[in-house]
Amino acid sequence: MHSFARLRGLIPSTRTISAISTRPIRLFPRPLPSSYPRRLFTSSPLIMAAITVHSTLKPGPPVPFVPKEEGAISWYACGPTVYDLSHLGHARNYVSTDIIRRILMHYFDYKVNFVMNYTDVDDKIIIKARRKRLLELEKEKPYTPEQIHNLIFKAFQAYTKSLPLLAPQDAGPLDEKNYEERKQAAYGVVLAGGPLVPETKPGDAEAKVKMHLNNMDAAAEALKNGSGLDAAEDVLLPYLDSLYKETIDTSDQTIFTDLTKTMEKAFADDMEALNVLPPDVITRVTEYVPQIVAFVEQIIQKGFAYEADGSVYFDIGAFEKAGNTYARLRPESKNDTALQEEGEGSLSTALGGKKRSGDFALWKKSKPGEPYWPSPWGAGRPGWHIECSVMASDKLGEQMDIHSGGIDLAFPHHDNELAQSEAYFHDCCKGEHTWVKYFLHMGHLSIAGSKMSKSLKNFQTIQDALASTYTARNMRIVFLLSRWNDGVEISPDMRKQADNWETTLDNFFTNIKARLSEVDASSGIKDLSLSEDAGARGLLEDFEQAKKDLDAALRNSFDTPTAMQVLLKLVRNANIYMNSSNPNVQALESVARWVTKIVGVFGLDASAQPPYDGLGWSSATASNKANVDPQTAVKPYAAVFNQVKQEVAALDLSGNDSIKSLLEQQNPDGEFAELEKSGEKDAEKLALPFIRATSRLRDELRATISSGVALDPKVKQAILALSDRIRDYDLTDLGVQLDDRVDGPSLVKFVPASKLIQAREEKAALLAEKARQKEEARKAKEKAEQEKWEKAKLSPQDMFKSDAKYTEFDADGLPTKLADGNEVPKSQVKKLKKEWEKQKKLHEEYLAKFASA
């Protein structure tokens, strides 16, 4: 367990209301000039409200959070069932949990003992590992193509049990030829986004149908093109399992542990990539089987469980009769048989001997093809719910402060955990036992109305999301913008909101660093009295209010959406002040450092460590450069400077004293040597001497052009080209942006090179598109002009004579008779006259323009 010092200036000590510090909060990292009114830079003593939290144990508004031990929190989090890769739904749960944990540790200064388990014994693991092994064995058999086709066809037909509408009793056999027609007839509405039941909303049931249809699609295609067993894997696996599951030798449990260890490592890698803090303690079911057996024995001894045919079940009736409450988290789900069956697992449906249908398994008798351990009741394995009761109680005792997990675990998993744990610790003389003080449930992540789920296969893995759609920071921002206990359906609008929030803060940090770098390179911070700077005074008042508002939000059940808006509002106010005339950089720096602390607390900078005393965050895609070799770090920047210096010297601007002086006197190598000697490791600070020297040369080149001094056209063109190349290529490719300013030197900003290069490419593409459109417009105009003059060649007297509709014409060539011998109607004559006059005018223009030719 890591313990970090309290963040100075961030908040008062807040362990309890009675322990509130009134220590003044120092806002500025540098000593304040004597002219600054001190009262603006200290925080008045405040009566801080208690922390409150939404606990599923107490529905309604958040309740006061009072841990068992002052300043310390015991926390157990349900970890993953490690049978497949983790998806965005898992990211929602564990990132949101991590945010709350970080707030408690790094903002409220609690010492948190965070325990998490890996479920490495479970029905889903057994099925996945066993089926994988059966498919491997099937592939080793010397099947002919015809035999493979027959095997897939049998699996294909067996799979229709999951989709009963595909094979109604009055229809003939289903095969790959009539499958598509049957699919559209039976489930076309669902495939088009509609519900299974009319006038209802589509949800998990529809998502499950789509998943099964996708599996059938793949199998039908495999039957058509003979692509083999792999292509039809999803329909083959349950079929093979139904035939051969009892033939698998499970005395060697590596068939299961090979899978769980692989998936456990993948999960840990995903969490590291998402900047989720590792647990202080990790537990695994396979390491706790003897303790689980002992735990179950005590529950039996207390009269709250019973053995039946080698399995042990929790006796809900006896538990309630003893004065205990069952299903405290989700009382409305107490009799939900579908949820109860899901909680028992698909391999447990055949187990018998229950007194009541709601009683749940503490210990399951193992059937052939399942892993097993010895117990007083025979060979078996732990039930799903009992594992967390045993491991959490072992590490945290008979009561913990926080238990957390996804909302889908509330019933039956967490309700059953509570029941069996409180049964274990039950003392008839003391009344109902409280095993968990606060139950925190993270909201679902949904897609098109159904939760993201491995079992529904409607998920995007974390690995895929980070490789294609998100950065870890951007994903965390999406979750921060939503209440941790509310459901989230990621929409384009939500993604846009998160992108805008990140961009606003990213630009703010970039601009502040650039301003500070500029100040450090000149005369330092100007001693400006706040009485003369109403803008700075207003900003600092906004700053004080932001700290109060953010503190109130985090105390209100970790209300991060409000906290994020507080940060955004403060940054926008700071940006407005930054763009004013001669802003006070010290005031801006203080705001930026506080914002840096908060985004650090929220886990938005993977490179930062408590107490987050830096300024800004690292690039969301950059690697940690803290231990980079200084010489290696500056090599590309030094190369650019030396190249530019040579090219400027080659321009032979000997008459320009400013450029001559820069070429002779600038010594970035000396400045770098001093920084290296001081032990500086920040790559940006080490590179600044070379970047500034390059920027100064470029600024003087630009000044030469704008000064009006007579230059050879070729020299002028060379200066302009060099100036643009330095800005758009040499420095851009190194992640340096130069903002040209009319009234001063260019502002140096560090921006990820990938972002600058992308912007350059987008600009080039936009210019190319404009050029293409301009060229197309020119060609279209030219073509229209050609067509106009080609038409103008024709004399008005001849324009109608080639038309077979007319047979006689007057002296001007206007038609007088139609082909049938009738005279041209007056209404038509009027129209023809207008056309004739228009052609006459056009022909006259032609003669005037081209007569000489």
PDB file of C-alpha atoms in Angstrom, residues 644-645 647-666 696-705 711 719:
ATOM      1  CA  VAL A 644      19.072  26.231 -40.299  1.00  0.00           C
ATOM      2  CA  LYS A 645      22.139  28.182 -39.198  1.00  0.00           C
ATOM      3  CA  GLU A 647      21.234  27.783 -44.627  1.00  0.00           C
ATOM      4  CA  VAL A 648      20.757  31.288 -43.180  1.00  0.00           C
ATOM      5  CA  ALA A 649      24.496  31.920 -43.488  1.00  0.00           C
ATOM      6  CA  ALA A 650      24.378  30.740 -47.111  1.00  0.00           C
ATOM      7  CA  LEU A 651      21.757  33.395 -47.930  1.00  0.00           C
ATOM      8  CA  ASP A 652      24.543  35.971 -47.599  1.00  0.00           C
ATOM      9  CA  LEU A 653      22.535  38.597 -45.685  1.00  0.00           C
ATOM     10  CA  SER A 654      25.765  40.185 -44.459  1.00  0.00           C
ATOM     11  CA  GLY A 655      24.168  43.611 -44.463  1.00  0.00           C
ATOM     12  CA  ASN A 656      21.658  42.532 -41.813  1.00  0.00           C
ATOM     13  CA  ASP A 657      23.327  43.179 -38.458  1.00  0.00           C
ATOM     14  CA  SER A 658      20.626  41.401 -36.434  1.00  0.00           C
ATOM     15  CA  ILE A 659      21.012  38.154 -38.350  1.00  0.00           C
ATOM     16  CA  LYS A 660      24.788  38.474 -38.313  1.00  0.00           C
ATOM     17  CA  SER A 661      24.715  38.939 -34.540  1.00  0.00           C
ATOM     18  CA  LEU A 662      22.485  35.881 -34.024  1.00  0.00           C
ATOM     19  CA  LEU A 663      24.698  33.719 -36.221  1.00  0.00           C
ATOM     20  CA  GLU A 664      27.782  34.763 -34.283  1.00  0.00           C
ATOM     21  CA  GLN A 665      26.540  35.045 -30.713  1.00  0.00           C
ATOM     22  CA  GLN A 666      23.790  32.459 -30.142  1.00  0.00           C
ATOM     23  CA  ARG A 696      14.983  33.687 -33.313  1.00  0.00           C
ATOM     24  CA  LEU A 697      16.730  33.165 -36.653  1.00  0.00           C
ATOM     25  CA  ARG A 698      13.393  32.581 -38.310  1.00  0.00           C
ATOM     26  CA  ASP A 699      11.856  35.664 -36.644  1.00  0.00           C
ATOM     27  CA  GLU A 700      14.698  37.798 -38.058  1.00  0.00           C
ATOM     28  CA  LEU A 701      14.209  36.315 -41.520  1.00  0.00           C
ATOM     29  CA  ARG A 702      10.525  37.262 -41.358  1.00  0.00           C
ATOM     30  CA  ALA A 703      11.425  40.742 -40.101  1.00  0.00           C
ATOM     31  CA  THR A 704      13.772  41.158 -43.062  1.00  0.00           C
ATOM     32  CA  ILE A 705      10.892  40.481 -45.470  1.00  0.00           C
ATOM     33  CA  LEU A 711      16.078  42.142 -51.783  1.00  0.00           C
ATOM     34  CA  ILE A 719      13.794  33.360 -47.225  1.00  0.00           C
TER      35      ILE A 719
END
